[in-house]
Each structure stands twice: as C-alpha cells, then as structure tokens.
mmCIF file with all atom_site columns, C-alpha atoms in Angstrom:
data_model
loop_
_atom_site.group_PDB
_atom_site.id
_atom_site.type_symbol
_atom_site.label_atom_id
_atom_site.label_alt_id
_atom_site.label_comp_id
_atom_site.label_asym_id
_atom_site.label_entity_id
_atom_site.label_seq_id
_atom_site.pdbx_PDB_ins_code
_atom_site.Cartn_x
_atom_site.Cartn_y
_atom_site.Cartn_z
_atom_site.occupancy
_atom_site.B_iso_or_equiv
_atom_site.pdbx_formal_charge
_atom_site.auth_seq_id
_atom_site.auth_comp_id
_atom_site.auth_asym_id
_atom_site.auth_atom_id
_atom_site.pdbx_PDB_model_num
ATOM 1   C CA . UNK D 1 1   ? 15.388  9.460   -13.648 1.00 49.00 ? 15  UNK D CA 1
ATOM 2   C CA . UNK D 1 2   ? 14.293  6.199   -14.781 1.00 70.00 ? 16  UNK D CA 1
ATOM 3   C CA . UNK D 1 3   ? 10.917  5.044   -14.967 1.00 95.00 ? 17  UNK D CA 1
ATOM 4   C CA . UNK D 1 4   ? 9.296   4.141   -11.639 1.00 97.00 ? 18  UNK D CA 1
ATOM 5   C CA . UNK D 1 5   ? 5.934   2.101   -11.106 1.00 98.00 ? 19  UNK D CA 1
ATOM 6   C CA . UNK D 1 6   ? 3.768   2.852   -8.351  1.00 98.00 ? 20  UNK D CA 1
ATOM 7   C CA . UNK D 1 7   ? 1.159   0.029   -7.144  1.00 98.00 ? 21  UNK D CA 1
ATOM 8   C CA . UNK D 1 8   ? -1.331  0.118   -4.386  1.00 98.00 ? 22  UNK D CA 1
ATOM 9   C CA . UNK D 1 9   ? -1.810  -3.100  -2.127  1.00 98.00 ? 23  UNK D CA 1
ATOM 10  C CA . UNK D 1 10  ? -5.121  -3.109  0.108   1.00 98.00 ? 24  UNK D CA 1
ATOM 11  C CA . UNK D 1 11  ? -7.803  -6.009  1.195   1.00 98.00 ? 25  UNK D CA 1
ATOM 12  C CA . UNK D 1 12  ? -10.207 -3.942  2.679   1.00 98.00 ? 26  UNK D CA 1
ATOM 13  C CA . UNK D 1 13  ? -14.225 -4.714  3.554   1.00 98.00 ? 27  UNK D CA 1
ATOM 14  C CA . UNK D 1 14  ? -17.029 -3.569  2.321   1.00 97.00 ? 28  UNK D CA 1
ATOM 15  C CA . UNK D 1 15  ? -17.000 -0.921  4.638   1.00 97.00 ? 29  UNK D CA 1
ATOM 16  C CA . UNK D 1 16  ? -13.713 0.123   3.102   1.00 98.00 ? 30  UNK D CA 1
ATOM 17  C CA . UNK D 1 17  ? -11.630 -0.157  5.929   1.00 98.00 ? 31  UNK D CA 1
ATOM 18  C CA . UNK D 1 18  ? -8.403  -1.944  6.124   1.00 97.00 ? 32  UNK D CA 1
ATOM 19  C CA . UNK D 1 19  ? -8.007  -2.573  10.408  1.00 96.00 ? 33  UNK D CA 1
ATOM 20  C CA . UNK D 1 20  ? -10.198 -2.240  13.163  1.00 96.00 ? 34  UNK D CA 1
ATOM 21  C CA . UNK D 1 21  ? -10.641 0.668   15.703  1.00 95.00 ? 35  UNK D CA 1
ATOM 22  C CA . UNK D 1 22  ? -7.621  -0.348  17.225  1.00 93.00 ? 36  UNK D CA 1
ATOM 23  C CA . UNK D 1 23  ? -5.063  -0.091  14.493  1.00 92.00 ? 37  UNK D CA 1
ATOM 24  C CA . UNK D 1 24  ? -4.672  -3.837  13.828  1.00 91.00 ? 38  UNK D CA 1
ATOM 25  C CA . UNK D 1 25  ? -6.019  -5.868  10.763  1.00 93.00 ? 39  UNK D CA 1
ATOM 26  C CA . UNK D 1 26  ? -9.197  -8.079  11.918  1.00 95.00 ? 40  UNK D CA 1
ATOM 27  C CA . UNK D 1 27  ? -9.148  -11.534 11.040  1.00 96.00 ? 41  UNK D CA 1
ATOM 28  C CA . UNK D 1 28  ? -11.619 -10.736 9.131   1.00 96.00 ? 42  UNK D CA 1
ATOM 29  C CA . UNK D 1 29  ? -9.564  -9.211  6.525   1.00 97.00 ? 43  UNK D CA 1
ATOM 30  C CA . UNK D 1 30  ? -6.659  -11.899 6.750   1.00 96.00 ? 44  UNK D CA 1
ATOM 31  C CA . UNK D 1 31  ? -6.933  -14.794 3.272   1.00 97.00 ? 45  UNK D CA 1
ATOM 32  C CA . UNK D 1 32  ? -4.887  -17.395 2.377   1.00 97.00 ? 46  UNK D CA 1
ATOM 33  C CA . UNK D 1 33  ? -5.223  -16.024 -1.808  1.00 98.00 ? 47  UNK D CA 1
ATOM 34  C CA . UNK D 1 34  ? -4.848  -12.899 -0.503  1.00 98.00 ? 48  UNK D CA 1
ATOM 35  C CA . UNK D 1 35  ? -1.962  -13.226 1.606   1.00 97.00 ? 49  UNK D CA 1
ATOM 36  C CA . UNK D 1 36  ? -0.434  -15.428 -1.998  1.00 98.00 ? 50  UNK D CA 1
ATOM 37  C CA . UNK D 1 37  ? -1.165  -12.855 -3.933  1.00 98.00 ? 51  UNK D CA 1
ATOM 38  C CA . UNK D 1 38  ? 0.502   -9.927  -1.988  1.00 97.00 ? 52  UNK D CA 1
ATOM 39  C CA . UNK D 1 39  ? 3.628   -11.767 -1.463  1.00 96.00 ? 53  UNK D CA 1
ATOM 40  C CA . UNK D 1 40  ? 3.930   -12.631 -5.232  1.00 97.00 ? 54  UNK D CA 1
ATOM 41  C CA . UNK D 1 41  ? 3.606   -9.263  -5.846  1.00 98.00 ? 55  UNK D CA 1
ATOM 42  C CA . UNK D 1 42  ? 6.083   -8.246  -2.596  1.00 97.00 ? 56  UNK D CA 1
ATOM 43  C CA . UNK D 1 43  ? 8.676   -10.446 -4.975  1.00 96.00 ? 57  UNK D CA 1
ATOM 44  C CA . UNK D 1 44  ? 8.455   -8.790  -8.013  1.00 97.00 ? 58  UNK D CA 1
ATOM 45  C CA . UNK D 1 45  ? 8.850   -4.970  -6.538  1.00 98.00 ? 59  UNK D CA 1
ATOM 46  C CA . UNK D 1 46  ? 12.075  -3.126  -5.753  1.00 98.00 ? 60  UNK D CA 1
ATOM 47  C CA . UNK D 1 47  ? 11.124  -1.563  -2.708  1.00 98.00 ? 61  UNK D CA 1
ATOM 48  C CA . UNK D 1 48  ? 7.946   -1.690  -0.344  1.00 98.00 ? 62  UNK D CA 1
ATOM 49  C CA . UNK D 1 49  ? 7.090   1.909   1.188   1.00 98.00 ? 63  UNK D CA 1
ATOM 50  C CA . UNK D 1 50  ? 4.624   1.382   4.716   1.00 96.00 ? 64  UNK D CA 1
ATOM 51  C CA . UNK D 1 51  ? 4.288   3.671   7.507   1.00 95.00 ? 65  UNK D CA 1
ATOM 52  C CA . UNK D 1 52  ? 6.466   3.336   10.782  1.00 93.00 ? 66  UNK D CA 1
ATOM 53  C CA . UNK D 1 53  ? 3.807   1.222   12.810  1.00 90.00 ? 67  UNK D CA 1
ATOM 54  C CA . UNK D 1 54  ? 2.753   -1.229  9.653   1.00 91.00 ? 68  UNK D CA 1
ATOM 55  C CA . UNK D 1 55  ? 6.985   -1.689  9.532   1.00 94.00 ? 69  UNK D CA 1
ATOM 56  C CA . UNK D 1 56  ? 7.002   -2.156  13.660  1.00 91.00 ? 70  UNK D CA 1
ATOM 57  C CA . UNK D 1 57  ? 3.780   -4.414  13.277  1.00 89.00 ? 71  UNK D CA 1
ATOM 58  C CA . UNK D 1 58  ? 5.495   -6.730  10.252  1.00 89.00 ? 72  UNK D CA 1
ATOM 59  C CA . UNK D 1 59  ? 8.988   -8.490  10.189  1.00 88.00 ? 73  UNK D CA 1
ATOM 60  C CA . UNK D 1 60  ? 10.984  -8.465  6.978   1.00 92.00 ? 74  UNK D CA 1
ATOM 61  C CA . UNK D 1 61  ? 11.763  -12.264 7.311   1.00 90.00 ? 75  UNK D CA 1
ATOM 62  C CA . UNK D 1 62  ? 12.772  -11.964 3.660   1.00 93.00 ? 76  UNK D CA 1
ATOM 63  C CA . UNK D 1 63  ? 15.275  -8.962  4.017   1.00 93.00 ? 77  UNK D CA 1
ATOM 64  C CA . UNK D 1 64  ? 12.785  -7.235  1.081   1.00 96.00 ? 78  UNK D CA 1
ATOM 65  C CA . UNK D 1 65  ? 14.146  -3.260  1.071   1.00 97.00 ? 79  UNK D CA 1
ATOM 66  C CA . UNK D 1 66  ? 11.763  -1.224  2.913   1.00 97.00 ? 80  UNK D CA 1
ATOM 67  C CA . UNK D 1 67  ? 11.051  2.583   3.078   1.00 98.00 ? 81  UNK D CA 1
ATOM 68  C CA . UNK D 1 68  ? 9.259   3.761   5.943   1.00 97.00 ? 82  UNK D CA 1
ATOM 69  C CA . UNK D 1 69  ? 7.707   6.405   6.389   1.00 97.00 ? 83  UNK D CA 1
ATOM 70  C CA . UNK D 1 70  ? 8.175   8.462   9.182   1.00 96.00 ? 84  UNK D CA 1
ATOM 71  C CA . UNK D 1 71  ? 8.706   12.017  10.820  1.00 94.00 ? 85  UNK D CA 1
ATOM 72  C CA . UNK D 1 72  ? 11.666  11.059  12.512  1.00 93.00 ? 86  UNK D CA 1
ATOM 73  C CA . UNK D 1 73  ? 13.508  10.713  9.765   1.00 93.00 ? 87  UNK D CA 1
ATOM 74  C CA . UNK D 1 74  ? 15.636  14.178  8.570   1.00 92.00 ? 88  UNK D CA 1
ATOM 75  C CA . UNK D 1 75  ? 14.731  13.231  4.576   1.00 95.00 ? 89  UNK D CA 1
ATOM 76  C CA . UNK D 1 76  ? 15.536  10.543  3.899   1.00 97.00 ? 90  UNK D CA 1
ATOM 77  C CA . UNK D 1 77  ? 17.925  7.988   6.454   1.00 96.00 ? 91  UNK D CA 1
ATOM 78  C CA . UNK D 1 78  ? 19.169  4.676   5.450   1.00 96.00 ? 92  UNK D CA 1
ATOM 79  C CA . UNK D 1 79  ? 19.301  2.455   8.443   1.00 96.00 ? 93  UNK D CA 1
ATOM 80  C CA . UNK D 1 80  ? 20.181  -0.897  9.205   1.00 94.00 ? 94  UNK D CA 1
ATOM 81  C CA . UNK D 1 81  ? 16.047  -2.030  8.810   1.00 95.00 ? 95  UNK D CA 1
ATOM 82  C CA . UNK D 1 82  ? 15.427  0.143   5.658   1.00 96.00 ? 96  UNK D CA 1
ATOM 83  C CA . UNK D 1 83  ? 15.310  3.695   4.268   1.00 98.00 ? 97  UNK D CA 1
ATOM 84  C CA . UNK D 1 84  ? 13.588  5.936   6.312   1.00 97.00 ? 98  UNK D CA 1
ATOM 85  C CA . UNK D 1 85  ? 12.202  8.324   4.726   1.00 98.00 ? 99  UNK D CA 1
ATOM 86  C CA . UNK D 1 86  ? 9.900   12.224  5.766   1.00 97.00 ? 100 UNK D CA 1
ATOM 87  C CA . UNK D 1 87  ? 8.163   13.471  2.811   1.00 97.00 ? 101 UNK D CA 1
ATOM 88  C CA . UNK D 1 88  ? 7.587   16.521  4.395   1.00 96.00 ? 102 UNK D CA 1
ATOM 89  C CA . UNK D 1 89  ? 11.537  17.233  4.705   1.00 97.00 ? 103 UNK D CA 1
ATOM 90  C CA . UNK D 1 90  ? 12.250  15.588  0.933   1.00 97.00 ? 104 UNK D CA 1
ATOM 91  C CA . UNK D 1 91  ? 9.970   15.305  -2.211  1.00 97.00 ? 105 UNK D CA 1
ATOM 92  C CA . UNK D 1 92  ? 9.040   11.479  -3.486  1.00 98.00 ? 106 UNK D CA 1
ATOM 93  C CA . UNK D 1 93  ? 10.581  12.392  -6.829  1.00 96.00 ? 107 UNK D CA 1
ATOM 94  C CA . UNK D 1 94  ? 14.477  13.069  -4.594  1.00 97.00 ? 108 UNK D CA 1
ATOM 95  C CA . UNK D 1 95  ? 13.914  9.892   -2.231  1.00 97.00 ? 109 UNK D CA 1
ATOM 96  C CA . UNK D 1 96  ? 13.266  7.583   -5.226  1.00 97.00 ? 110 UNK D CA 1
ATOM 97  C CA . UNK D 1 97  ? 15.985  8.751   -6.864  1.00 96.00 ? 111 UNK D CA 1
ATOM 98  C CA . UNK D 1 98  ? 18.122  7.742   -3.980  1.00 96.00 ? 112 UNK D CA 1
ATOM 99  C CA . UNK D 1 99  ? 16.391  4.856   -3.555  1.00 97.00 ? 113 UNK D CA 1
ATOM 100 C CA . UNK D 1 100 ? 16.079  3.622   -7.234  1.00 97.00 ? 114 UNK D CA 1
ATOM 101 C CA . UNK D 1 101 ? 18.448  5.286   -8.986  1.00 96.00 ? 115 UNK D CA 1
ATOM 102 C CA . UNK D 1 102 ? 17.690  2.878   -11.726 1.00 95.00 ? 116 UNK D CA 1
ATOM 103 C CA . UNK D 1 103 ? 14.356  3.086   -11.685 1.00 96.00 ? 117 UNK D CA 1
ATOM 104 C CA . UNK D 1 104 ? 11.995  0.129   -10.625 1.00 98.00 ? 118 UNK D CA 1
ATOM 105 C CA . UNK D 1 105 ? 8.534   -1.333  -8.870  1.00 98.00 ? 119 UNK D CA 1
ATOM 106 C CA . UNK D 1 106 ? 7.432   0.213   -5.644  1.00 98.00 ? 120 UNK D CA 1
ATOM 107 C CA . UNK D 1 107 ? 4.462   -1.656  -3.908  1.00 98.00 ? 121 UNK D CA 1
ATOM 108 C CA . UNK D 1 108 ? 2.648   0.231   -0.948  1.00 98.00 ? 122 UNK D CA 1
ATOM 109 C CA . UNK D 1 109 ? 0.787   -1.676  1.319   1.00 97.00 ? 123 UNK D CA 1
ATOM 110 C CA . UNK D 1 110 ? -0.170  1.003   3.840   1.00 93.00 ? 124 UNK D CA 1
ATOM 111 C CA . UNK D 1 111 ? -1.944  2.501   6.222   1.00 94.00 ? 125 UNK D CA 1
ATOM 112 C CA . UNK D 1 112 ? -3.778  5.184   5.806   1.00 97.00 ? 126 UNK D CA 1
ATOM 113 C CA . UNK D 1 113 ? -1.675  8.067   5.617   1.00 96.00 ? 127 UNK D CA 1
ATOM 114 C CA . UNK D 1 114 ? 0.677   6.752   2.797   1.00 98.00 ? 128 UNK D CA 1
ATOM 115 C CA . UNK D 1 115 ? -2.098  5.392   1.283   1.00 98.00 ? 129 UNK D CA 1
ATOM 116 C CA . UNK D 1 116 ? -3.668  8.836   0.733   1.00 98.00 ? 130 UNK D CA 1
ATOM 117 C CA . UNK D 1 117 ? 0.434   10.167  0.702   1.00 98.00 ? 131 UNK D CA 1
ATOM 118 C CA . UNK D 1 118 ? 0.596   8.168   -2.677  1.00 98.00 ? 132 UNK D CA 1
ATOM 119 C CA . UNK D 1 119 ? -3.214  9.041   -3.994  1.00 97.00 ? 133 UNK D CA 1
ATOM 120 C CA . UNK D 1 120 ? -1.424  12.398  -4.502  1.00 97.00 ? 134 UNK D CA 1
ATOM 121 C CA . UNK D 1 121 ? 1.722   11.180  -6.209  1.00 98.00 ? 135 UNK D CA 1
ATOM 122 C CA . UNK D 1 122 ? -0.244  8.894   -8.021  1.00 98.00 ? 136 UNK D CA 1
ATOM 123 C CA . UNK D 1 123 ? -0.253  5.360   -8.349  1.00 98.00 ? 137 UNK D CA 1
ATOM 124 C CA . UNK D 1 124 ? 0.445   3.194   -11.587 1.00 98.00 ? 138 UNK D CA 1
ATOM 125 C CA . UNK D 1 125 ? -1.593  0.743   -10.257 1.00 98.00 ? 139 UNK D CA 1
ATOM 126 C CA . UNK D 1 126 ? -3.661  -0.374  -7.107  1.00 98.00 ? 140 UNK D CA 1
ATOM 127 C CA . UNK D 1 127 ? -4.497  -3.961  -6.189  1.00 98.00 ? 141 UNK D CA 1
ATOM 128 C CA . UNK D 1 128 ? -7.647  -3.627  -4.953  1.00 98.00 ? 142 UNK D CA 1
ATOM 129 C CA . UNK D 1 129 ? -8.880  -6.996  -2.915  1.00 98.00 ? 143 UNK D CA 1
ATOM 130 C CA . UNK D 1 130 ? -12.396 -6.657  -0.868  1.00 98.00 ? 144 UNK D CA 1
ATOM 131 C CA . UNK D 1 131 ? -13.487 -9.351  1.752   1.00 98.00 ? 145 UNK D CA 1
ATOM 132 C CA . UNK D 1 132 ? -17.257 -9.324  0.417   1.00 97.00 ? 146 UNK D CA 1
ATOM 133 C CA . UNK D 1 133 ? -19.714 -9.405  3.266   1.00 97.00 ? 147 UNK D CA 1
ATOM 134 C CA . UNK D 1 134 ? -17.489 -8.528  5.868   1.00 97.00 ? 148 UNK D CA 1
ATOM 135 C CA . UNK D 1 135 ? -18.108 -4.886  7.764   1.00 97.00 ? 149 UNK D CA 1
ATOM 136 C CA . UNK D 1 136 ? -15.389 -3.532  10.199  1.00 97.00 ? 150 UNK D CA 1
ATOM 137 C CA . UNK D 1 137 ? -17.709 -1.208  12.049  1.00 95.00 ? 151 UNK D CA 1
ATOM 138 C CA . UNK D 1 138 ? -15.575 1.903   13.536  1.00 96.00 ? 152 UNK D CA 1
ATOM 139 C CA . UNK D 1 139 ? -12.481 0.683   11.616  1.00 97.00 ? 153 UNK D CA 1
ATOM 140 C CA . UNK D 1 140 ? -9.620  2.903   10.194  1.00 97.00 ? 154 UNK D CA 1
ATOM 141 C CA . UNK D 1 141 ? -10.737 3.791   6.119   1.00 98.00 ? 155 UNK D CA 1
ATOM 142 C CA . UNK D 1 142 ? -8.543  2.507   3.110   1.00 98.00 ? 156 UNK D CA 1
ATOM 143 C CA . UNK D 1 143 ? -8.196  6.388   2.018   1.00 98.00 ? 157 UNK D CA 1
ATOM 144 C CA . UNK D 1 144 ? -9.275  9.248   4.507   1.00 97.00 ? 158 UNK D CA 1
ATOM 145 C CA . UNK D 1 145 ? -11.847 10.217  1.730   1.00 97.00 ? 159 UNK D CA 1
ATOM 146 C CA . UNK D 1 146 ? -13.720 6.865   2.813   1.00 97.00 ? 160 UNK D CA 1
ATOM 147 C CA . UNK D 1 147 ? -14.579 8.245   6.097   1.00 92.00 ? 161 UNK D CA 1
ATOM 148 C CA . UNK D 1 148 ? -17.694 9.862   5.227   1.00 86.00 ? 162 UNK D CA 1
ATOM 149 C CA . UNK D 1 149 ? -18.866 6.990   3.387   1.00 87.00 ? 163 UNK D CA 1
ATOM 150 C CA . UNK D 1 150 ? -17.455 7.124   0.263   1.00 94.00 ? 164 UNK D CA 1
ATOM 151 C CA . UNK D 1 151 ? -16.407 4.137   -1.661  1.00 97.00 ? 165 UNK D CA 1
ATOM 152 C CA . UNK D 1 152 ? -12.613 3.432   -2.354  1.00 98.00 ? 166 UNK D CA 1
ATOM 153 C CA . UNK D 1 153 ? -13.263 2.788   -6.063  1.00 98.00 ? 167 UNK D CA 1
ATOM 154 C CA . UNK D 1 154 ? -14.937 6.165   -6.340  1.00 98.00 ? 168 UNK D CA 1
ATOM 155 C CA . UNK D 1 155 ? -11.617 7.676   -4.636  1.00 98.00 ? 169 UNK D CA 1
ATOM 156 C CA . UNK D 1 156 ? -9.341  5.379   -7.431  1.00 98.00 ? 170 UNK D CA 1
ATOM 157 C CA . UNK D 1 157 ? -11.481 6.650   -10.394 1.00 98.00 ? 171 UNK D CA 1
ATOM 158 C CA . UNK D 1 158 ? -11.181 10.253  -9.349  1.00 97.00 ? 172 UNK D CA 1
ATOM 159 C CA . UNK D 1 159 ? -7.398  9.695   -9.054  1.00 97.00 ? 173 UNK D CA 1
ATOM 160 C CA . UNK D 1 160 ? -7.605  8.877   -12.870 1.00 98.00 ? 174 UNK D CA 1
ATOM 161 C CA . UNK D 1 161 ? -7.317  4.544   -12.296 1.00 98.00 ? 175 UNK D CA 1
ATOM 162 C CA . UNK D 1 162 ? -9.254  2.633   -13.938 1.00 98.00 ? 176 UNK D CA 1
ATOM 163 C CA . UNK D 1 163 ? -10.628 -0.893  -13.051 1.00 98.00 ? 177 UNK D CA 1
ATOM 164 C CA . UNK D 1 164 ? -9.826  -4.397  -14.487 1.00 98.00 ? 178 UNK D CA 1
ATOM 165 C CA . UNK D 1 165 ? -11.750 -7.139  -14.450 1.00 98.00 ? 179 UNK D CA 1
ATOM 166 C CA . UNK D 1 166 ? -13.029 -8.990  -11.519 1.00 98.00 ? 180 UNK D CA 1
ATOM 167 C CA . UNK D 1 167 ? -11.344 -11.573 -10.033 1.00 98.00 ? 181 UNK D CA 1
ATOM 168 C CA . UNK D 1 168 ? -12.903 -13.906 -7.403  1.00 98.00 ? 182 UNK D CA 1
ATOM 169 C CA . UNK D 1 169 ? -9.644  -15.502 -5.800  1.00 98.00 ? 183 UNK D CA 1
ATOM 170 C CA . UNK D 1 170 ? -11.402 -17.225 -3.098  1.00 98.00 ? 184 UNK D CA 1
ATOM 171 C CA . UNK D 1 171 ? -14.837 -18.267 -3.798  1.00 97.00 ? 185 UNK D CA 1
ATOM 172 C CA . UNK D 1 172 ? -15.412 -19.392 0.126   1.00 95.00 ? 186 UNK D CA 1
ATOM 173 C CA . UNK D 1 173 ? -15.050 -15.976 1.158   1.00 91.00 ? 187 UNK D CA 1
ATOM 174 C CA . UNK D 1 174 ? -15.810 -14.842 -1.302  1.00 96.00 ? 188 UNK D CA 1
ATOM 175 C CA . UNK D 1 175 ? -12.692 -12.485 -1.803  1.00 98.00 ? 189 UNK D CA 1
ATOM 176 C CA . UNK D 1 176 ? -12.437 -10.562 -5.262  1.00 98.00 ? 190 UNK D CA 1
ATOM 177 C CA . UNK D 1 177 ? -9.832  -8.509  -6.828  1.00 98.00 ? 191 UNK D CA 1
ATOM 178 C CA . UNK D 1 178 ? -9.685  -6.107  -9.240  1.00 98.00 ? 192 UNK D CA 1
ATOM 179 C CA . UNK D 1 179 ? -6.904  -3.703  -10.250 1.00 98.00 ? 193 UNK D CA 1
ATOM 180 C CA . UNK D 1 180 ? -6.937  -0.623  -10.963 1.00 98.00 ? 194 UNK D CA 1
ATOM 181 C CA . UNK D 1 181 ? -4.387  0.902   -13.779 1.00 98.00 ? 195 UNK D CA 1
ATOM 182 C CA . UNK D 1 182 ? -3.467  4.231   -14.537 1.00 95.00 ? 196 UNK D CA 1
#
C-alpha cells in the first residue's frame, strides 16, 4: 500500500477538553486563526475521518470525502455522504486501502473516540491548538486518558510525537499551536 499520513486536528482548553458537557463545542473554543488554519489543512488532505455525530453536527459544503465512523456500518459502506466505515468489523490498514488506494493525507478532527481510535494506529502528526485561559468545566476530554487529569501533550509524547515549536496564532486570545510529529 502506499504511504499514508495520519494528522490529528484539536483546539482544546486548558482543561483539555474539546466540547462542553453537552457534546457541542463552546464558543469558547471557536477562533477565527483557528478555524483558517483547520480548513487550510482540510484542503490539503485526501480524506477527513470524524465520528457519526461530528459528521451529523458539520455540513460538507465543500463536497471534501469523508469517512465516518460508525457501528452501523458492516466494514466499510460507501454512501452517497461519504465512506462509512466500523473498525471493529474491518482493520484501518483494509479501509484505507479502499479508501486510498494510492496512498494520501488523512486529517482527523474528532471526537473523542476516534481521537483515542487513531492514538492506537498512530498519528503522523497532531495539530495541537489550545485556547489559553479558557476552562470547560465538566466538558468531554481531547483523549479519554485526559479524564483523570492528565495533560494531552503527556498522552502525544507517550504515543511517540514529538512537539514543534510554539505558535501564537492569535495573540487576543491568546490561541497557540504547536504540532506534534512522529
């Protein structure tokens, strides 16, 4: 199979999580240079992998190809909104190869679950932005390991990433990024 890069999308607070109690990202968490950056990077990936309610939550105004993730799916489904796809029916390594037979950029912006799906297949890369300052109290984690307290980049460095450099992309928030590389 040809060669297949994995990055990690997440704006998350300093808290670590990535939406509130309720499932749905707090304003808190939504930036202009955030929002720029992600869809730059949306652009130059082949296919964007999300859970079902992320894909329910966000149109595809742009007709990007999608896999969702789902257990209603038999394997993995093409359907008229994207490739659905049940990686507890079918392995990563046999839906990418359906998916990108030719190999390409995969960008994973979430939730939880494929988040922490995708810790375990590993990532190439993970985008890490964090709205500094900003606490989501009871909100859902970036990675399940968070839950107990424990920070996202310790989860990323244990998964064998290393960071980048810092990157403040909005000094009002102030919102940095730093990415994290295999």
């Amino acid at each position: 199979m040809s060669s297949i890069e994995i990055h990690g999308y997440a704006i998350v607070s300093d808290d670590d999580r990535i939406a509130d109690a309720a499932g749905m990202t707090p304003d808190v968490l939504r930036n202009d240079a955030d929002w720029a950056y992600f869809q730059a990077e949306l652009n130059r990936s082949d296919v964007t992998v999300l859970g079902r309610l992320g894909h329910e939550a966000n149109p595809n105004p742009r007709n990007r190809t999608r896999m969702i993730v789902s257990s209603s799916s038999r394997g993995i489904e093409r359907r008229a909104d994207g490739w659905w796809w049940n990686p507890q029916m079918l392995s990563w390594k046999e839906a990418a190869r359906m998916v990108l037979p030719y190999g390409g950029r995969v960008a994973v912006p979430g939730g939880r679950r494929v988040f922490d799906l995708f810790l375990r297949i590993g990532y190439d890369a993970f985008h890490l932005t964090r709205a500094e300052g900003i606490l989501v109290p009871g909100g859902i984690p970036l990675f399940s390991g968070c839950e107990g307290g424990r920070q996202a980049e310790a989860i990323l460095g244990e998964a064998g990433l290393t960071p980048g450099h810092r990157q403040v992309i909005d000094p009002a928030g102030p919102v940095s990024l730093v990415v994290w590389r295999r």
